[in-house]
GROMACS .gro file of C-alpha atoms in nm:
model
  500
    1MET     CA    1  -2.279   3.993   6.844
    2VAL     CA    2  -2.250   4.050   6.469
    3LYS     CA    3  -2.508   3.871   6.254
    4ILE     CA    4  -2.401   3.697   5.934
    5PHE     CA    5  -2.634   3.734   5.636
    6ASP     CA    6  -2.525   3.495   5.360
    7THR     CA    7  -2.621   3.576   5.001
    8THR     CA    8  -2.427   3.300   4.823
    9LEU     CA    9  -2.749   3.156   4.678
   10ARG     CA   10  -2.867   3.494   4.548
   11ASP     CA   11  -2.585   3.740   4.474
   12GLY     CA   12  -2.328   3.461   4.470
   13GLU     CA   13  -2.520   3.278   4.198
   14GLN     CA   14  -2.507   3.597   3.992
   15THR     CA   15  -2.136   3.525   3.942
   16PRO     CA   16  -2.089   3.508   3.563
   17GLY     CA   17  -2.081   3.141   3.463
   18VAL     CA   18  -2.239   3.010   3.784
   19SER     CA   19  -2.580   2.843   3.771
   20LEU     CA   20  -2.700   2.609   4.044
   21THR     CA   21  -2.976   2.352   4.023
   22PRO     CA   22  -3.248   2.356   4.291
   23GLU     CA   23  -3.093   2.041   4.441
   24GLU     CA   24  -2.749   2.205   4.458
   25LYS     CA   25  -2.894   2.518   4.618
   26LEU     CA   26  -3.062   2.304   4.884
   27ILE     CA   27  -2.733   2.123   4.956
   28ILE     CA   28  -2.555   2.458   5.001
   29ALA     CA   29  -2.838   2.593   5.220
   30ARG     CA   30  -2.807   2.292   5.453
   31GLN     CA   31  -2.432   2.348   5.474
   32LEU     CA   32  -2.477   2.719   5.549
   33ASP     CA   33  -2.717   2.625   5.827
   34LYS     CA   34  -2.460   2.379   5.963
   35LEU     CA   35  -2.203   2.659   5.946
   36GLY     CA   36  -2.429   2.876   6.159
   37VAL     CA   37  -2.521   3.175   5.942
   38ASN     CA   38  -2.811   3.381   6.073
   39VAL     CA   39  -2.983   3.454   5.742
   40ILE     CA   40  -2.975   3.267   5.411
   41GLU     CA   41  -3.084   3.476   5.113
   42ALA     CA   42  -3.214   3.187   4.904
   43GLY     CA   43  -3.285   3.372   4.581
   44PHE     CA   44  -3.511   3.604   4.381
   45PRO     CA   45  -3.841   3.409   4.361
   46VAL     CA   46  -4.006   3.620   4.091
   47SER     CA   47  -3.719   3.569   3.846
   48SER     CA   48  -3.824   3.219   3.731
   49LYS     CA   49  -4.040   2.920   3.817
   50GLY     CA   50  -3.732   2.718   3.906
   51GLU     CA   51  -3.600   2.994   4.132
   52PHE     CA   52  -3.937   3.015   4.310
   53GLU     CA   53  -3.946   2.639   4.369
   54SER     CA   54  -3.586   2.643   4.490
   55VAL     CA   55  -3.651   2.922   4.743
   56ARG     CA   56  -3.967   2.750   4.866
   57ALA     CA   57  -3.785   2.418   4.912
   58ILE     CA   58  -3.517   2.587   5.121
   59ALA     CA   59  -3.776   2.780   5.324
   60ASN     CA   60  -3.958   2.454   5.403
   61GLU     CA   61  -3.643   2.260   5.491
   62GLY     CA   62  -3.675   2.338   5.862
   63LEU     CA   63  -3.344   2.522   5.889
   64THR     CA   64  -3.239   2.716   6.196
   65ALA     CA   65  -3.134   3.015   5.985
   66THR     CA   66  -3.395   3.266   5.867
   67VAL     CA   67  -3.462   3.213   5.495
   68CYS     CA   68  -3.489   3.534   5.294
   69GLY     CA   69  -3.623   3.613   4.947
   70LEU     CA   70  -3.529   3.916   4.737
   71SER     CA   71  -3.792   4.154   4.598
   72ARG     CA   72  -3.819   4.486   4.423
   73ILE     CA   73  -4.065   4.732   4.578
   74ILE     CA   74  -4.333   4.571   4.361
   75LYS     CA   75  -4.635   4.388   4.500
   76ASN     CA   76  -4.601   4.090   4.262
   77ASP     CA   77  -4.237   4.041   4.367
   78ILE     CA   78  -4.332   4.048   4.732
   79ASP     CA   79  -4.619   3.805   4.675
   80ARG     CA   80  -4.383   3.554   4.515
   81CYS     CA   81  -4.157   3.577   4.821
   82LEU     CA   82  -4.453   3.528   5.053
   83ASP     CA   83  -4.583   3.237   4.845
   84ALA     CA   84  -4.237   3.078   4.878
   85ASP     CA   85  -4.288   3.078   5.258
   86VAL     CA   86  -3.977   3.282   5.340
   87GLY     CA   87  -3.930   3.424   5.689
   88MET     CA   88  -3.785   3.751   5.561
   89VAL     CA   89  -3.845   3.964   5.252
   90HIS     CA   90  -3.555   4.177   5.131
   91VAL     CA   91  -3.703   4.472   4.938
   92PHE     CA   92  -3.474   4.705   4.745
   93VAL     CA   93  -3.488   5.012   4.527
   94SER     CA   94  -3.229   5.230   4.353
   95THR     CA   95  -3.162   5.557   4.534
   96SER     CA   96  -2.858   5.709   4.359
   97ASP     CA   97  -2.917   5.981   4.100
   98ILE     CA   98  -2.750   5.783   3.821
   99GLN     CA   99  -2.958   5.470   3.881
  100ILE     CA  100  -3.281   5.662   3.928
  101ALA     CA  101  -3.226   5.848   3.600
  102HIS     CA  102  -3.131   5.545   3.392
  103THR     CA  103  -3.324   5.253   3.545
  104ILE     CA  104  -3.647   5.318   3.740
  105LYS     CA  105  -3.702   5.676   3.611
  106LYS     CA  106  -3.922   5.792   3.900
  107SER     CA  107  -3.910   6.096   4.125
  108ARG     CA  108  -3.764   6.071   4.471
  109GLU     CA  109  -4.107   6.134   4.619
  110GLU     CA  110  -4.250   5.839   4.426
  111ILE     CA  111  -3.961   5.616   4.535
  112VAL     CA  112  -4.013   5.699   4.903
  113ALA     CA  113  -4.390   5.648   4.877
  114ASP     CA  114  -4.352   5.314   4.696
  115SER     CA  115  -4.090   5.198   4.949
  116ILE     CA  116  -4.323   5.274   5.239
  117LYS     CA  117  -4.607   5.079   5.071
  118ALA     CA  118  -4.377   4.783   5.005
  119VAL     CA  119  -4.252   4.765   5.364
  120GLU     CA  120  -4.602   4.801   5.505
  121TYR     CA  121  -4.727   4.525   5.274
  122VAL     CA  122  -4.452   4.289   5.390
  123LYS     CA  123  -4.518   4.365   5.756
  124ASP     CA  124  -4.894   4.319   5.709
  125HIS     CA  125  -4.813   3.956   5.626
  126GLY     CA  126  -4.622   3.899   5.949
  127VAL     CA  127  -4.269   3.839   5.820
  128LEU     CA  128  -3.942   4.024   5.873
  129CYS     CA  129  -3.857   4.305   5.632
  130LEU     CA  130  -3.510   4.417   5.528
  131PHE     CA  131  -3.492   4.733   5.317
  132SER     CA  132  -3.198   4.815   5.088
  133ALA     CA  133  -3.123   5.150   4.931
  134MET     CA  134  -2.940   5.020   4.625
  135ASP     CA  135  -2.624   5.216   4.539
  136ALA     CA  136  -2.642   5.383   4.881
  137THR     CA  137  -2.276   5.489   4.869
  138ARG     CA  138  -2.350   5.710   4.565
  139THR     CA  139  -2.678   5.841   4.709
  140PRO     CA  140  -2.696   6.198   4.847
  141PRO     CA  141  -2.680   6.162   5.229
  142ALA     CA  142  -2.991   6.375   5.281
  143PHE     CA  143  -3.203   6.151   5.058
  144LEU     CA  144  -3.056   5.840   5.215
  145ARG     CA  145  -3.164   5.966   5.554
  146GLU     CA  146  -3.510   6.054   5.422
  147ILE     CA  147  -3.581   5.711   5.279
  148PHE     CA  148  -3.426   5.516   5.567
  149THR     CA  149  -3.627   5.701   5.830
  150ALA     CA  150  -3.941   5.664   5.617
  151VAL     CA  151  -3.912   5.283   5.590
  152GLU     CA  152  -3.824   5.258   5.959
  153GLY     CA  153  -4.148   5.440   6.032
  154ALA     CA  154  -4.330   5.194   5.804
  155GLY     CA  155  -4.208   4.903   6.017
  156ALA     CA  156  -3.886   4.780   5.851
  157ASP     CA  157  -3.686   4.552   6.081
  158ILE     CA  158  -3.344   4.607   5.920
  159ILE     CA  159  -3.197   4.862   5.680
  160ASN     CA  160  -2.911   4.776   5.449
  161ILE     CA  161  -2.640   5.008   5.320
  162PRO     CA  162  -2.509   4.854   4.998
  163ASP     CA  163  -2.182   4.960   4.836
  164THR     CA  164  -2.334   4.832   4.514
  165VAL     CA  165  -2.047   4.915   4.279
  166GLY     CA  166  -1.769   4.882   4.537
  167VAL     CA  167  -1.641   5.241   4.525
  168MET     CA  168  -1.610   5.330   4.894
  169ALA     CA  169  -1.282   5.359   5.081
  170PRO     CA  170  -1.302   5.202   5.428
  171SER     CA  171  -1.258   5.538   5.604
  172ALA     CA  172  -1.539   5.695   5.401
  173PHE     CA  173  -1.765   5.394   5.453
  174HIS     CA  174  -1.699   5.410   5.826
  175ARG     CA  175  -1.817   5.773   5.830
  176LEU     CA  176  -2.129   5.692   5.628
  177VAL     CA  177  -2.230   5.394   5.841
  178LYS     CA  178  -2.163   5.585   6.161
  179GLU     CA  179  -2.386   5.868   6.042
  180VAL     CA  180  -2.669   5.630   5.947
  181CYS     CA  181  -2.640   5.448   6.281
  182SER     CA  182  -2.672   5.780   6.460
  183TYR     CA  183  -3.028   5.832   6.338
  184MET     CA  184  -3.157   5.475   6.296
  185ASN     CA  185  -3.317   5.278   6.578
  186ILE     CA  186  -3.324   4.944   6.397
  187LEU     CA  187  -3.052   4.699   6.295
  188VAL     CA  188  -2.807   4.838   6.036
  189ASP     CA  189  -2.673   4.592   5.780
  190VAL     CA  190  -2.414   4.635   5.501
  191HIS     CA  191  -2.356   4.472   5.164
  192CYS     CA  192  -2.014   4.538   5.013
  193HIS     CA  193  -1.887   4.461   4.664
  194ASN     CA  194  -1.525   4.388   4.586
  195ASP     CA  195  -1.451   4.590   4.272
  196PHE     CA  196  -1.140   4.743   4.433
  197GLY     CA  197  -1.071   4.449   4.664
  198LEU     CA  198  -1.216   4.639   4.962
  199ALA     CA  199  -1.534   4.444   5.037
  200VAL     CA  200  -1.402   4.276   5.352
  201ALA     CA  201  -1.224   4.592   5.471
  202ASN     CA  202  -1.543   4.794   5.421
  203SER     CA  203  -1.752   4.534   5.604
  204LEU     CA  204  -1.514   4.549   5.901
  205ALA     CA  205  -1.512   4.929   5.893
  206ALA     CA  206  -1.893   4.919   5.903
  207VAL     CA  207  -1.889   4.699   6.214
  208GLU     CA  208  -1.646   4.943   6.376
  209ALA     CA  209  -1.896   5.220   6.295
  210GLY     CA  210  -2.194   5.042   6.450
  211ALA     CA  211  -2.339   4.803   6.190
  212ARG     CA  212  -2.439   4.473   6.348
  213GLU     CA  213  -2.508   4.262   6.042
  214VAL     CA  214  -2.287   4.198   5.739
  215GLN     CA  215  -2.379   4.039   5.407
  216VAL     CA  216  -2.124   3.793   5.274
  217THR     CA  217  -2.083   3.509   5.025
  218VAL     CA  218  -1.885   3.186   5.042
  219ASN     CA  219  -1.554   3.229   4.857
  220GLY     CA  220  -1.646   3.591   4.780
  221LEU     CA  221  -1.873   3.495   4.490
  222GLY     CA  222  -2.099   3.754   4.331
  223GLU     CA  223  -2.150   4.004   4.051
  224ARG     CA  224  -1.833   4.129   3.879
  225ALA     CA  225  -1.548   4.095   4.135
  226GLY     CA  226  -1.784   3.949   4.395
  227ASN     CA  227  -1.890   4.027   4.750
  228ALA     CA  228  -1.733   4.031   5.094
  229ASN     CA  229  -1.580   3.688   5.155
  230LEU     CA  230  -1.754   3.500   5.439
  231ALA     CA  231  -1.445   3.327   5.581
  232GLU     CA  232  -1.225   3.637   5.568
  233THR     CA  233  -1.492   3.860   5.725
  234VAL     CA  234  -1.581   3.614   6.001
  235MET     CA  235  -1.225   3.523   6.098
  236SER     CA  236  -1.122   3.889   6.101
  237LEU     CA  237  -1.415   3.963   6.332
  238HIS     CA  238  -1.330   3.672   6.561
  239SER     CA  239  -0.950   3.687   6.566
  240ILE     CA  240  -0.864   4.054   6.514
  241TYR     CA  241  -1.168   4.239   6.651
  242GLY     CA  242  -1.263   3.993   6.925
  243ALA     CA  243  -1.624   4.010   6.804
  244LYS     CA  244  -1.868   3.722   6.832
  245THR     CA  245  -2.076   3.562   6.558
  246SER     CA  246  -2.281   3.244   6.544
  247ILE     CA  247  -2.044   3.087   6.287
  248ARG     CA  248  -1.896   2.744   6.365
  249THR     CA  249  -1.559   2.826   6.218
  250GLN     CA  250  -1.438   2.464   6.206
  251TYR     CA  251  -1.667   2.419   5.903
  252LEU     CA  252  -1.532   2.712   5.700
  253VAL     CA  253  -1.297   2.507   5.479
  254GLU     CA  254  -1.556   2.232   5.438
  255THR     CA  255  -1.814   2.489   5.326
  256ALA     CA  256  -1.574   2.665   5.091
  257ARG     CA  257  -1.482   2.338   4.918
  258LEU     CA  258  -1.845   2.232   4.883
  259VAL     CA  259  -1.934   2.562   4.713
  260GLU     CA  260  -1.619   2.540   4.500
  261ARG     CA  261  -1.726   2.197   4.375
  262LEU     CA  262  -2.090   2.282   4.306
  263THR     CA  263  -2.022   2.619   4.140
  264GLU     CA  264  -1.711   2.490   3.957
  265THR     CA  265  -1.536   2.813   4.060
  266ARG     CA  266  -1.189   2.733   4.189
  267ILE     CA  267  -1.059   2.877   4.515
  268PRO     CA  268  -0.721   3.043   4.445
  269ILE     CA  269  -0.444   2.844   4.614
  270ASN     CA  270  -0.334   3.160   4.798
  271ALA     CA  271  -0.684   3.252   4.918
  272PRO     CA  272  -0.682   3.357   5.285
  273ILE     CA  273  -0.829   3.114   5.540
  274VAL     CA  274  -0.949   2.841   5.300
  275GLY     CA  275  -0.691   2.829   5.018
  276ASP     CA  276  -0.457   2.530   4.990
  277ASN     CA  277  -0.160   2.753   5.074
  278ALA     CA  278  -0.324   2.939   5.363
  279PHE     CA  279  -0.122   2.740   5.617
  280SER     CA  280   0.150   2.606   5.386
  281HIS     CA  281   0.520   2.684   5.416
  282GLU     CA  282   0.813   2.626   5.181
  283SER     CA  283   1.076   2.879   5.287
  284GLY     CA  284   1.340   2.722   5.510
  285ILE     CA  285   1.319   3.002   5.768
  286HIS     CA  286   0.938   2.991   5.778
  287SER     CA  287   0.919   2.611   5.790
  288HIS     CA  288   1.177   2.590   6.068
  289GLY     CA  289   0.987   2.852   6.263
  290VAL     CA  290   0.643   2.690   6.242
  291ILE     CA  291   0.788   2.347   6.323
  292GLU     CA  292   0.931   2.491   6.646
  293ARG     CA  293   0.631   2.713   6.720
  294SER     CA  294   0.345   2.778   6.478
  295ASP     CA  295   0.289   3.146   6.560
  296THR     CA  296   0.643   3.243   6.452
  297PHE     CA  297   0.521   3.264   6.091
  298GLU     CA  298   0.143   3.230   6.128
  299PRO     CA  299  -0.103   3.476   6.286
  300GLY     CA  300  -0.132   3.271   6.607
  301ILE     CA  301  -0.473   3.424   6.678
  302MET     CA  302  -0.597   3.200   6.396
  303THR     CA  303  -0.485   2.839   6.361
  304PRO     CA  304  -0.562   2.592   6.081
  305GLU     CA  305  -0.763   2.380   6.324
  306MET     CA  306  -0.993   2.674   6.399
  307VAL     CA  307  -1.116   2.682   6.039
  308GLY     CA  308  -1.100   2.311   5.955
  309HIS     CA  309  -0.769   2.334   5.771
  310ARG     CA  310  -0.432   2.159   5.808
  311ARG     CA  311  -0.078   2.294   5.826
  312ARG     CA  312   0.140   2.176   5.539
  313ILE     CA  313   0.513   2.185   5.476
  314VAL     CA  314   0.575   2.215   5.101
  315LEU     CA  315   0.906   2.105   4.953
  316GLY     CA  316   1.096   2.303   4.690
  317LYS     CA  317   1.413   2.495   4.621
  318HIS     CA  318   1.352   2.722   4.922
  319THR     CA  319   1.314   2.430   5.162
  320GLY     CA  320   1.544   2.387   5.463
  321ARG     CA  321   1.667   2.070   5.634
  322HIS     CA  322   1.426   2.101   5.928
  323ALA     CA  323   1.125   2.090   5.695
  324VAL     CA  324   1.260   1.793   5.499
  325LYS     CA  325   1.335   1.604   5.819
  326LYS     CA  326   0.988   1.676   5.956
  327VAL     CA  327   0.811   1.561   5.637
  328LEU     CA  328   1.027   1.248   5.611
  329GLU     CA  329   0.964   1.153   5.974
  330GLU     CA  330   0.589   1.196   5.928
  331ALA     CA  331   0.612   0.959   5.631
  332GLY     CA  332   0.804   0.701   5.836
  333TYR     CA  333   1.160   0.770   5.712
  334HIS     CA  334   1.449   0.828   5.952
  335PRO     CA  335   1.760   0.933   5.757
  336THR     CA  336   2.102   0.999   5.903
  337GLU     CA  337   2.237   1.354   5.888
  338ASP     CA  338   2.439   1.274   5.574
  339GLN     CA  339   2.140   1.109   5.408
  340LEU     CA  340   1.922   1.407   5.500
  341GLN     CA  341   2.168   1.648   5.338
  342GLU     CA  342   2.174   1.437   5.018
  343ILE     CA  343   1.793   1.424   5.004
  344LEU     CA  344   1.781   1.800   5.055
  345ARG     CA  345   2.035   1.854   4.777
  346ARG     CA  346   1.829   1.648   4.532
  347ILE     CA  347   1.506   1.827   4.627
  348LYS     CA  348   1.666   2.166   4.563
  349GLU     CA  349   1.808   2.040   4.233
  350LEU     CA  350   1.458   1.940   4.123
  351GLY     CA  351   1.317   2.274   4.240
  352ASP     CA  352   1.585   2.467   4.050
  353LYS     CA  353   1.457   2.305   3.731
  354GLY     CA  354   1.122   2.473   3.789
  355LYS     CA  355   0.953   2.154   3.904
  356GLN     CA  356   0.700   2.117   4.183
  357VAL     CA  357   0.843   1.863   4.427
  358THR     CA  358   0.561   1.615   4.481
  359ASP     CA  359   0.524   1.368   4.765
  360ALA     CA  360   0.603   1.086   4.524
  361ASP     CA  361   0.924   1.268   4.427
  362LEU     CA  362   1.023   1.288   4.793
  363GLN     CA  363   0.943   0.920   4.847
  364THR     CA  364   1.149   0.816   4.545
  365ILE     CA  365   1.443   1.036   4.642
  366ALA     CA  366   1.432   0.915   5.003
  367GLU     CA  367   1.410   0.548   4.909
  368VAL     CA  368   1.697   0.578   4.662
  369VAL     CA  369   1.918   0.759   4.913
  370LEU     CA  370   1.823   0.526   5.197
  371GLY     CA  371   1.855   0.220   4.971
  372GLU     CA  372   1.508   0.089   5.046
  373ILE     CA  373   1.303   0.108   4.729
  374ALA     CA  374   0.990  -0.082   4.821
  375LYS     CA  375   0.794  -0.180   4.512
  376GLY     CA  376   0.628  -0.455   4.712
  377GLU     CA  377   0.454  -0.192   4.925
  378GLN     CA  378   0.242  -0.074   4.634
  379ALA     CA  379  -0.122  -0.142   4.710
  380LEU     CA  380  -0.235  -0.059   4.356
  381VAL     CA  381  -0.041  -0.196   4.057
  382LEU     CA  382  -0.153  -0.078   3.713
  383LYS     CA  383  -0.162  -0.349   3.445
  384GLU     CA  384  -0.355  -0.210   3.147
  385VAL     CA  385  -0.560   0.091   3.038
  386ALA     CA  386  -0.784   0.104   2.731
  387VAL     CA  387  -0.998   0.401   2.621
  388MET     CA  388  -1.266   0.462   2.359
  389THR     CA  389  -1.369   0.810   2.250
  390GLY     CA  390  -1.501   0.992   1.946
  391ASN     CA  391  -1.776   1.220   1.813
  392THR     CA  392  -2.051   0.959   1.859
  393ILE     CA  393  -1.902   0.757   2.145
  394THR     CA  394  -1.931   0.839   2.515
  395PRO     CA  395  -1.571   0.847   2.644
  396THR     CA  396  -1.515   0.511   2.813
  397ALA     CA  397  -1.210   0.373   2.992
  398THR     CA  398  -1.132   0.018   3.103
  399VAL     CA  399  -0.862  -0.031   3.367
  400ARG     CA  400  -0.703  -0.360   3.472
  401ALA     CA  401  -0.504  -0.349   3.795
  402LEU     CA  402  -0.399  -0.543   4.102
  403PHE     CA  403  -0.541  -0.395   4.422
  404ARG     CA  404  -0.397  -0.548   4.738
  405GLY     CA  405  -0.307  -0.858   4.538
  406GLU     CA  406  -0.649  -0.905   4.376
  407GLU     CA  407  -0.686  -0.846   4.002
  408LYS     CA  408  -0.975  -0.619   3.909
  409VAL     CA  409  -1.107  -0.496   3.574
  410LEU     CA  410  -1.347  -0.205   3.575
  411ALA     CA  411  -1.486   0.034   3.315
  412ASN     CA  412  -1.639   0.378   3.353
  413ILE     CA  413  -1.752   0.672   3.143
  414GLY     CA  414  -1.667   1.039   3.176
  415VAL     CA  415  -1.675   1.377   3.007
  416GLY     CA  416  -1.350   1.278   2.838
  417PRO     CA  417  -1.108   0.985   2.828
  418VAL     CA  418  -0.900   1.117   3.120
  419ASP     CA  419  -1.208   1.168   3.337
  420ALA     CA  420  -1.333   0.818   3.249
  421ALA     CA  421  -0.996   0.659   3.331
  422VAL     CA  422  -0.968   0.843   3.663
  423LYS     CA  423  -1.319   0.731   3.760
  424ALA     CA  424  -1.237   0.369   3.671
  425VAL     CA  425  -0.925   0.374   3.889
  426ARG     CA  426  -1.119   0.519   4.182
  427GLU     CA  427  -1.387   0.249   4.139
  428ILE     CA  428  -1.120  -0.020   4.166
  429LEU     CA  429  -1.040   0.108   4.514
  430GLY     CA  430  -1.385   0.015   4.644
  431GLN     CA  431  -1.418   0.144   5.002
  432ASP     CA  432  -1.089   0.325   4.962
  433SER     CA  433  -1.254   0.538   4.690
  434LEU     CA  434  -1.319   0.800   4.959
  435ILE     CA  435  -0.979   0.919   4.842
  436ARG     CA  436  -1.058   1.215   4.617
  437VAL     CA  437  -0.869   1.413   4.357
  438ARG     CA  438  -0.795   1.764   4.486
  439ASP     CA  439  -0.560   1.889   4.214
  440PHE     CA  440  -0.515   1.799   3.850
  441ARG     CA  441  -0.280   1.979   3.612
  442ILE     CA  442  -0.159   1.893   3.263
  443GLU     CA  443   0.133   2.075   3.102
  444ALA     CA  444   0.291   2.013   2.760
  445ILE     CA  445   0.666   2.018   2.818
  446THR     CA  446   0.779   1.964   2.457
  447GLY     CA  447   0.648   2.106   2.132
  448GLY     CA  448   0.455   1.942   1.848
  449SER     CA  449   0.150   1.721   1.818
  450ASP     CA  450   0.337   1.442   1.996
  451ALA     CA  451   0.430   1.671   2.285
  452LEU     CA  452   0.539   1.509   2.608
  453ALA     CA  453   0.275   1.591   2.869
  454GLU     CA  454   0.348   1.618   3.238
  455VAL     CA  455   0.055   1.548   3.468
  456VAL     CA  456   0.054   1.640   3.836
  457ILE     CA  457  -0.228   1.496   4.047
  458GLY     CA  458  -0.300   1.563   4.414
  459VAL     CA  459  -0.523   1.335   4.621
  460GLU     CA  460  -0.667   1.369   4.971
  461ASP     CA  461  -0.820   1.126   5.220
  462THR     CA  462  -1.097   1.180   5.474
  463GLU     CA  463  -0.841   1.278   5.739
  464GLY     CA  464  -0.722   1.568   5.526
  465ARG     CA  465  -0.388   1.407   5.434
  466LYS     CA  466  -0.275   1.527   5.092
  467VAL     CA  467  -0.031   1.360   4.856
  468SER     CA  468   0.072   1.454   4.502
  469ALA     CA  469   0.254   1.272   4.223
  470ARG     CA  470   0.355   1.329   3.862
  471SER     CA  471   0.400   1.138   3.542
  472ALA     CA  472   0.517   1.241   3.196
  473ARG     CA  473   0.420   1.067   2.869
  474GLU     CA  474   0.313   1.147   2.514
  475ASP     CA  475  -0.020   0.981   2.604
  476ILE     CA  476  -0.208   1.216   2.837
  477VAL     CA  477  -0.447   0.943   2.952
  478MET     CA  478  -0.164   0.711   3.054
  479ALA     CA  479   0.026   0.995   3.221
  480SER     CA  480  -0.288   1.088   3.418
  481VAL     CA  481  -0.356   0.731   3.531
  482GLU     CA  482   0.006   0.667   3.625
  483ALA     CA  483   0.021   0.989   3.829
  484LEU     CA  484  -0.308   0.903   4.000
  485VAL     CA  485  -0.194   0.548   4.083
  486SER     CA  486   0.136   0.678   4.216
  487ALA     CA  487  -0.040   0.935   4.437
  488ILE     CA  488  -0.290   0.675   4.564
  489ASN     CA  489  -0.010   0.433   4.654
  490ARG     CA  490   0.176   0.707   4.835
  491LEU     CA  491  -0.134   0.808   5.032
  492LEU     CA  492  -0.224   0.451   5.126
  493LEU     CA  493   0.134   0.390   5.240
  494LEU     CA  494   0.130   0.710   5.442
  495GLU     CA  495  -0.197   0.604   5.607
  496GLU     CA  496  -0.047   0.266   5.700
  497ARG     CA  497   0.273   0.413   5.842
  498THR     CA  498   0.100   0.685   6.045
  499SER     CA  499  -0.150   0.436   6.189
  500LYS     CA  500   0.125   0.217   6.334
   0.00000   0.00000   0.00000
């Protein structure tokens, strides 16, 4: 069993530009507990009053996971962790020559003595103690052994080997961890940074070498290039190494998207495991293969269902007829072979122009080719949009539309006119407002101040069905609303057809 120590709320929040409110940190902590992590490092209590209150709230939430607070080897730091009611105190000190010389400026003897006192103080208060030798991978091995054995003797429960600046190659880290495990009798933990993109590889190498706890963050957040990515580390352990963790993997995508939303740090579309494209296929050969059998062009040992994702066939210039037929049938269209070839030709023509082929594009093409344009099937019909904005006016949008035959007029405010208009449209949907915007892109496709803007919007329902649509206008607000309405209509129609 490999334990998962999550530091999203501590090291992850140190991501430049990320700052979470206490309420947001509590929401993430609950989700991490639902996910099944063993330890939640909730923060650095001594750093601010708000941080202290946040850590204490999480510690008193009654979570299954152990809640941990970070502390230097300083009594006041430790006291703030203890006052926050944490179940584990994570004490750390710099041990590399460069950090000793330029940060704490103490002798090695003083560092060892202070570390022993800190660990003993934590243990005297009856909580778990994790000790980190910061910058361990640039610390002389003899000194690393000296301080690790000293804190073990003082009662530390876990020692952590941090690759603080992310400079270790996996083979070298394997050797280091194996050596440390050979002389330690307590749990060995690792904390890997991603400066060279090796944080996950180093974490896995450490497990191979004997470490039984890894520190990770959701979406790989953290200082500089971040930390070892939770989803990538866990799924590699489960699917490649056959190792066990306590993680409920079906919540990985759900957790990643929650953290993405609260930190406002986008997940790259090609991110492994949780990215939108992780189980998406456009190439004709690939699409044909996964339609016949998913493990032809997917790992097989990891499926989208295992992580809470969905497989998606994406249309474009590389698409083959099998993929188009599959997507059309799922949407309720049944073209003849000749009609299918014509639809495919038009899709490729659109793709050759550098355009993303949206679901609305496919619907329009299919309905034109099949001769069944169905305007009457639109659940939401846009009638009028009006916006107010300015230096002293909160951006406000009023939308008039027919929804399922009933005229509605609703207004809303937002951070800008587009945001306000989108919110007003979603409010018109009422109970159907569970449909959420997953993708929003604006591109100027002509020059000048009156440039034609193309807006592509993707929406998703609670079942994970995704639909996208586009609109192009000189008015960005109108283009955004039209694209959103088109996508919503497409999704509602898809829901109706698939439920029959």
